[in-house]
Tab-separated table of C-alpha atoms in Angstrom:
chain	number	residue	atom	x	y	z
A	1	UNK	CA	0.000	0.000	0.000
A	2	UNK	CA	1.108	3.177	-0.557
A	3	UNK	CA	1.515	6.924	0.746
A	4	UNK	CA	0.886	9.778	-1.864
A	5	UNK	CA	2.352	13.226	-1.637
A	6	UNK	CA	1.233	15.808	-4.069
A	7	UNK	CA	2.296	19.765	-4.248
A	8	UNK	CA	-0.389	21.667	-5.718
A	9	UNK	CA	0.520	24.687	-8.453
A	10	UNK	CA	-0.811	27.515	-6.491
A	11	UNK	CA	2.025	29.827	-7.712
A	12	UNK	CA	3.281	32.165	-4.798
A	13	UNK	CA	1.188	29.910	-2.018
A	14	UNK	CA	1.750	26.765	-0.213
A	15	UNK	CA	-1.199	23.679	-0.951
A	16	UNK	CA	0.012	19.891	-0.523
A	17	UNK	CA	-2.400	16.376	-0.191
A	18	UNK	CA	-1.337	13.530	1.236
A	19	UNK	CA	-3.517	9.974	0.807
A	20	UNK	CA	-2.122	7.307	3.645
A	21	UNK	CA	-1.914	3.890	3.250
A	22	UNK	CA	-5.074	2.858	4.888
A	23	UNK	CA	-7.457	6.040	2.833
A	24	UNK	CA	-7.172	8.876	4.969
A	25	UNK	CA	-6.780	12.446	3.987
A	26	UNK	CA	-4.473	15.347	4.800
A	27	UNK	CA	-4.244	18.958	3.259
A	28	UNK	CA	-1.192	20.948	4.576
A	29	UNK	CA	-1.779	24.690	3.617
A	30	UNK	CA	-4.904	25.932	1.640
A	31	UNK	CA	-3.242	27.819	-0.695
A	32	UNK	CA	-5.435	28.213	-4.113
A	33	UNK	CA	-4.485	29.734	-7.636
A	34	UNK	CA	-7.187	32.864	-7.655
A	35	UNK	CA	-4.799	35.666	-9.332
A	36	UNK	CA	-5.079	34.955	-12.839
A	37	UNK	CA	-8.151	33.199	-15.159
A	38	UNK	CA	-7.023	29.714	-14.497
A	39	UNK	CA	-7.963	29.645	-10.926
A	40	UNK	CA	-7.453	26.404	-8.825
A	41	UNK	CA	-8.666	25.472	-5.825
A	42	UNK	CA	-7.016	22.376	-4.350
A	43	UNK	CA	-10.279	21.766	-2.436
A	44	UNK	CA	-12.486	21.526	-4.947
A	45	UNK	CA	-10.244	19.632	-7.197
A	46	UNK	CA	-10.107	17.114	-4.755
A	47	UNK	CA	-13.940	16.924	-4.889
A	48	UNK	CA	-14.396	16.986	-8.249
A	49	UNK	CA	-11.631	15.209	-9.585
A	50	UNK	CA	-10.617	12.602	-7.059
A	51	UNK	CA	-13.636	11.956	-4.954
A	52	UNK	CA	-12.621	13.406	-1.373
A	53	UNK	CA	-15.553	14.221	0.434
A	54	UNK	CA	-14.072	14.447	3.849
A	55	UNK	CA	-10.877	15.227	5.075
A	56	UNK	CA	-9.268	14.053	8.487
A	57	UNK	CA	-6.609	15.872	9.155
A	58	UNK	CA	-5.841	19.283	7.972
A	59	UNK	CA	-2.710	21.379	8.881
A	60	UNK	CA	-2.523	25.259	8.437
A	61	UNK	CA	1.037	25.799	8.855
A	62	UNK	CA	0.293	29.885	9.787
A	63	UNK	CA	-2.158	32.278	8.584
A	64	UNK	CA	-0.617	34.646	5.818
A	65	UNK	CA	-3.127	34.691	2.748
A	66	UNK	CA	-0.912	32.660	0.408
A	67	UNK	CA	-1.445	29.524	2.503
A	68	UNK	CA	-4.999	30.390	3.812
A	69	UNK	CA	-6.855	31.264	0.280
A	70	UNK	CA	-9.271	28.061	-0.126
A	71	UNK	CA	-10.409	28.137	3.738
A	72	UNK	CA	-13.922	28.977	2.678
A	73	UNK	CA	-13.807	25.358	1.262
A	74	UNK	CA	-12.502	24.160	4.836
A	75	UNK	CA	-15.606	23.749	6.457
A	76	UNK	CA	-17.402	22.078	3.563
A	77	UNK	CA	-15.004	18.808	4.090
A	78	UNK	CA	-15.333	18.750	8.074
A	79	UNK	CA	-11.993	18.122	8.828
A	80	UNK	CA	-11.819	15.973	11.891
A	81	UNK	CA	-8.492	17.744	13.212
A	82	UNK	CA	-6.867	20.921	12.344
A	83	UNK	CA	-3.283	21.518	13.484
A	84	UNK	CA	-2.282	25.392	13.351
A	85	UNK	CA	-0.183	27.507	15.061
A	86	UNK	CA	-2.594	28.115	18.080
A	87	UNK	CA	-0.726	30.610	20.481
A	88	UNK	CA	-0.740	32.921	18.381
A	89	UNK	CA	-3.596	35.618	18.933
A	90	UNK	CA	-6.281	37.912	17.264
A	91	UNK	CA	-3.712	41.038	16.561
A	92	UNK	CA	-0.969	38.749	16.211
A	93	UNK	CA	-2.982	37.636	12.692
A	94	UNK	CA	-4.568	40.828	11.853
A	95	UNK	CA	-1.098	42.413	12.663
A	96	UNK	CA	0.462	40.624	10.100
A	97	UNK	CA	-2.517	41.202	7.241
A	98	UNK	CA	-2.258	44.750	7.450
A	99	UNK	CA	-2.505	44.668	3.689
A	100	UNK	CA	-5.409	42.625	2.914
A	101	UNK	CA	-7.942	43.789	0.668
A	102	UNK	CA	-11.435	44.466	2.029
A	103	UNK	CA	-12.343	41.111	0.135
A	104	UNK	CA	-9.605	39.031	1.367
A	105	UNK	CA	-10.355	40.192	5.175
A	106	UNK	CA	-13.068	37.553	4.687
A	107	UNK	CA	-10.393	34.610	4.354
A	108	UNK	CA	-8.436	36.218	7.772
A	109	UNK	CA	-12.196	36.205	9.803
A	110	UNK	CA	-12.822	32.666	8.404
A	111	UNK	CA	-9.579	30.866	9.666
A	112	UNK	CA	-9.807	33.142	12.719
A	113	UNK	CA	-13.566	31.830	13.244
A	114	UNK	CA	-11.878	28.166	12.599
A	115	UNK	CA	-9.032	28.647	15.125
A	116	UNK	CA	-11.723	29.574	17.522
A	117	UNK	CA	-14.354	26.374	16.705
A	118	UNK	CA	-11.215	23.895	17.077
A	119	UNK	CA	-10.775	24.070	20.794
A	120	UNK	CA	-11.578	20.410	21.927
A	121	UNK	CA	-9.136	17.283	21.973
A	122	UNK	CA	-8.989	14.859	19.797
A	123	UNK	CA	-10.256	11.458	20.022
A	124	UNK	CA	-7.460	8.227	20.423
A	125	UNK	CA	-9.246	7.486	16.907
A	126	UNK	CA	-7.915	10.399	15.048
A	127	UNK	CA	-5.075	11.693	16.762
A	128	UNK	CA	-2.557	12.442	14.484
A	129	UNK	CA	0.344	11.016	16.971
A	130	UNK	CA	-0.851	7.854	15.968
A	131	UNK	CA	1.001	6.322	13.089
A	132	UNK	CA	-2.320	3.204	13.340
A	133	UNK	CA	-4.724	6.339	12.488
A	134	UNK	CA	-3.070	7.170	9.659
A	135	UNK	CA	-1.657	3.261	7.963
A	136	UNK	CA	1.446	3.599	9.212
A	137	UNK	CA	2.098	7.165	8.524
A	138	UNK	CA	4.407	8.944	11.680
A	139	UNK	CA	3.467	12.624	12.206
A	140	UNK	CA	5.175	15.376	14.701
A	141	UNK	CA	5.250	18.175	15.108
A	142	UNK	CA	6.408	21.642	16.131
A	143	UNK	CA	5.905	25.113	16.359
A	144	UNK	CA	8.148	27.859	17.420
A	145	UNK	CA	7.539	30.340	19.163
A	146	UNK	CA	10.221	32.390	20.605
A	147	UNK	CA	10.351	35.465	17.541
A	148	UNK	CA	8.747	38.375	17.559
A	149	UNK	CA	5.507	38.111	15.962
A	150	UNK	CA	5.584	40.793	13.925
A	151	UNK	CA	6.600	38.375	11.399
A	152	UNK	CA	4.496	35.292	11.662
A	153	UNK	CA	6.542	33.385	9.256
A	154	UNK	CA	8.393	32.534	12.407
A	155	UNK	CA	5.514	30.744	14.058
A	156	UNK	CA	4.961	27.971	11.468
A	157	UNK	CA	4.129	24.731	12.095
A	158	UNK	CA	6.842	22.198	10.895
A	159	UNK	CA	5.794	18.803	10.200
A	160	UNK	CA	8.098	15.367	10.391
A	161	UNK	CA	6.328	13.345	8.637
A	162	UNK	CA	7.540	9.271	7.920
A	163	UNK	CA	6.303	6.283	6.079
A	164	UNK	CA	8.260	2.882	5.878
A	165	UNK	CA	11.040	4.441	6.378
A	166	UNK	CA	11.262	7.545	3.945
A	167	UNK	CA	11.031	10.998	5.808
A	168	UNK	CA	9.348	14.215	4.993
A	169	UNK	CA	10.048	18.209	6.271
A	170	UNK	CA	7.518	20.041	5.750
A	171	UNK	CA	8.171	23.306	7.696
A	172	UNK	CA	6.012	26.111	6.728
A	173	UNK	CA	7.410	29.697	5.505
A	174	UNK	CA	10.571	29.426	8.506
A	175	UNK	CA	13.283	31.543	8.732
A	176	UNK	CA	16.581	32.360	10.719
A	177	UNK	CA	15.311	33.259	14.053
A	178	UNK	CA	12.637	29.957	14.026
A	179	UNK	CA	15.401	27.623	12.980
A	180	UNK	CA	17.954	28.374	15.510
A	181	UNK	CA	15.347	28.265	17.651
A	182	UNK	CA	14.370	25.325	16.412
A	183	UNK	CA	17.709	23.903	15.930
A	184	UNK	CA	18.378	24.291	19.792
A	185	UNK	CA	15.683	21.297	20.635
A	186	UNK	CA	17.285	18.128	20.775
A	187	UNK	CA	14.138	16.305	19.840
A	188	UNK	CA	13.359	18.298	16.810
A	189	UNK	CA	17.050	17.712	15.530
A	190	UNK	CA	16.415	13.851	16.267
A	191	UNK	CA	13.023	13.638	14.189
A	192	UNK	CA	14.676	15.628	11.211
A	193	UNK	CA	17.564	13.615	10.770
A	194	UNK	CA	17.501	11.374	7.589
A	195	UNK	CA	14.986	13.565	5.828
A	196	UNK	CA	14.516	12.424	2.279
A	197	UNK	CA	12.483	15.087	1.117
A	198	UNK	CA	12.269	18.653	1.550
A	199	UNK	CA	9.587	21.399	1.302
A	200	UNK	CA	11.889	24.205	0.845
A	201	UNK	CA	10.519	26.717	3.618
A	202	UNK	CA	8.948	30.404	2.632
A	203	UNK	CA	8.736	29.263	-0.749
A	204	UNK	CA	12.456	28.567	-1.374
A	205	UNK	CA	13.639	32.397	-0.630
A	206	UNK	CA	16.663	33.130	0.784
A	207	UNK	CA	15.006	34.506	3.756
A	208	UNK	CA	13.602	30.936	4.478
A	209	UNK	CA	17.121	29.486	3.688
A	210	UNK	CA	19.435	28.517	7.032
A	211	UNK	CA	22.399	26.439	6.097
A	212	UNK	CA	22.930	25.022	10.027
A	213	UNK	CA	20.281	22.790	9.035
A	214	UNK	CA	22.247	21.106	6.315
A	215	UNK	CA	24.389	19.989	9.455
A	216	UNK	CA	21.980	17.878	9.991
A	217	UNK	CA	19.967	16.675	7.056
A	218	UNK	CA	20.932	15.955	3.283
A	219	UNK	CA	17.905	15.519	1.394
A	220	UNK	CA	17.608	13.687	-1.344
A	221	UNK	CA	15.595	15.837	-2.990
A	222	UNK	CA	14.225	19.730	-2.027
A	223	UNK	CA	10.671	20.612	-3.677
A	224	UNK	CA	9.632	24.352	-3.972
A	225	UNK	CA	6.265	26.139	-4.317
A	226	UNK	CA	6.177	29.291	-5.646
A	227	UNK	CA	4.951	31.465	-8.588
A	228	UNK	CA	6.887	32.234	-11.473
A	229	UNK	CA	7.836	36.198	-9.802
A	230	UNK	CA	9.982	36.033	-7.259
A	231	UNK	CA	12.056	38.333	-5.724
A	232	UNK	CA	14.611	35.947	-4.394
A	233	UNK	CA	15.196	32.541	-4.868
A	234	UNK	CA	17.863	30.085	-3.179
A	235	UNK	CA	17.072	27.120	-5.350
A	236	UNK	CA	20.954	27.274	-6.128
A	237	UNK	CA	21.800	27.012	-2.517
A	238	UNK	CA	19.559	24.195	-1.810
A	239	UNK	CA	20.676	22.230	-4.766
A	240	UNK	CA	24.297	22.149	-3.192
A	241	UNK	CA	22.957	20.709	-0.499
A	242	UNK	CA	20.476	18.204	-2.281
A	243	UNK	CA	21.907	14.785	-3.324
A	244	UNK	CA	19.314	14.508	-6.172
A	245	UNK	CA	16.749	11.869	-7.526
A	246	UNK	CA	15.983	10.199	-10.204
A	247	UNK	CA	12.458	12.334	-11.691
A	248	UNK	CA	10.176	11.070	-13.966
A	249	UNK	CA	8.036	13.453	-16.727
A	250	UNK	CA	4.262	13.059	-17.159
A	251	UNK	CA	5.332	12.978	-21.029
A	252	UNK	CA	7.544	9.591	-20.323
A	253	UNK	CA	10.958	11.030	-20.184
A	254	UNK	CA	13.354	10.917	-17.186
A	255	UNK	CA	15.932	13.309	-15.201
A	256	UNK	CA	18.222	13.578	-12.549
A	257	UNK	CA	17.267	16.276	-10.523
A	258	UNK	CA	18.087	18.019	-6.946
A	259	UNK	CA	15.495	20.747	-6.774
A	260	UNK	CA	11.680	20.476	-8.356
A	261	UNK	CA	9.805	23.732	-8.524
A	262	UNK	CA	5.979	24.217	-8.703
A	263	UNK	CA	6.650	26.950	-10.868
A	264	UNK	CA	8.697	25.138	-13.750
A	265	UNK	CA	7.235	21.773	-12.992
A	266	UNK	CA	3.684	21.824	-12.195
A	267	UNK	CA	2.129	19.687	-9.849
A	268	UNK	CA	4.449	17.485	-7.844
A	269	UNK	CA	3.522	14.133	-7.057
A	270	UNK	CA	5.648	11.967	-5.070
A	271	UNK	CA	4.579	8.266	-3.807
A	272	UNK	CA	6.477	6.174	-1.687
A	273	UNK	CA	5.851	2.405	-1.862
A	274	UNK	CA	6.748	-0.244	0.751
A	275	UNK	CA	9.170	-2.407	1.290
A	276	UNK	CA	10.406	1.531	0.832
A	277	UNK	CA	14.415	0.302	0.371
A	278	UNK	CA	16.172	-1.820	-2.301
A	279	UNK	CA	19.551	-1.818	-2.307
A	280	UNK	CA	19.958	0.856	0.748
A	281	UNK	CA	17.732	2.952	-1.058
A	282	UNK	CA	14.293	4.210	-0.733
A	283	UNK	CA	11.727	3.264	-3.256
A	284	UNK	CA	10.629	6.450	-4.149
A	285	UNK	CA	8.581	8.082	-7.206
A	286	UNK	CA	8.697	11.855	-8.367
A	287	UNK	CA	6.549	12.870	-11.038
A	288	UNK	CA	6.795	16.788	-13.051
A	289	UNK	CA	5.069	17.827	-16.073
């Protein structure tokens, strides 16, 4: 059985799906393509297009509008957990939206109004420390939250997420005062270590890019979201630190590549299928436009 990871196209956003083993559903970031005339909404695509009513687990990884613009859909799919950066308070959010437009404040109430409904535990059945909830799927967690919050960037949630074997790092739009922070935890610097795969954090920016964490992981290969204008990019810094994968093309053709990009490659889809190694290494699929 298998574990699927896809990276939506949202261009400058953050939207990723994961399918578990055992059928469950994940959505990390509700990003959505509204900007230009081929708007997407990872929600609704998973409706329409791949029959996901329901999902059990989502994860909002902070609340700047690139990663929040398809939570109107949220409550039509009644997640059973949402995972979010919590301490963080009503200014904190509105502090850091100054320059929403009238009809984007709607989005910024809306997760608010979420963050407020999600106040109760979880049940044993659907708690995401549970790798049985989930097929096998291990997820942790954690949030930082020592930086000013003037920039919530530094309050994401980072996930550590692994399946039989191959590990995930997923950690929100980060920077350098989260990760030494972060860096400084003993137990965050044991679940990272032997990541495979990379979400490059804040969109693969230089301001998201710290190279003490290269101390500790070597990926083997870094995927970044992000729109085709940019006004920094340290895809060159993370490919020296990327030891590169073996990526296959929707069209049938093949490359060896350290760094996929959203905004070259369209919708990254990675799968990961048990037993997960062959020859001390992991059985896993990329697939790019």
């Amino acid at each position: 059985m298998v574990m699927k990871f896809i990276t939506w196209d949202v261009e400058h956003g953050s939207a990723a799906y994961i399918k578990t083993p055992n059928g469950k559903h994940i959505a990390i970031d509700l990003g959505a393509k509204r900007a230009t005339d081929s708007g997407f909404s990872p929600l609704v695509h998973l409706r329409k297009n791949w029959g996901v009513q329901d999902l059990d687990l989502v994860i909002i990884t902070h609340p700047h509008l690139d990663h929040i613009e398809d939570i109107s859909n949220f409550r039509a799919f009644k997640p059973k957990v949402l995972i979010r950066p919590s301490h963080l308070t009503d200014d904190d959010i509105w502090g850091n939206n100054r320059k929403a437009s009238p009809e984007t404040r709607c989005l910024i109430q809306e997760y608010i109004n979420i963050n407020r409904d999600y106040n109760q535990p979880t049940s044993p059945m659907t708690r995401p420390s549970s790798p049985a909830n989930f097929g096998g799927v291990s997820l942790k967690f954690f949030v930082p939250k020592r930086a000013p919050r003037e920039n919530i960037n530094n309050h994401s949630v980072v996930t550590v997420m692994s399946y039989a074997g191959v590990k995930f790092l997923m950690p929100g739009d980060n920077e350098t005062p989260s990760w030494s922070e972060l860096l400084k935890d003993d137990k965050f610097v044991e679940a990272i270590g032997g990541t495979h795969v990379l979400v490059a954090p804040h969109h693969g920016r230089e301001s998201g890019f710290h190279g003490p964490l290269f101390r500790v992981i070597r990926p083997l290969m870094t995927v970044i979201s992000d729109g085709r204008f940019v006004d920094t990019s340290a895809t060159s810094l993370y490919s020296e630190r990327t030891e590169g994968w073996q990526v296959n093309r929707r069209n049938g053709r093949s490359d060896f590549r350290k760094c996929v990009t959203t905004r070259k490659d369209g919708p990254i889809d990675i799968t990961v299928n048990p037993p997960s190694f062959a020859g001390g290494k992991p059985t896993l699929n990329v697939t790019i436009d």
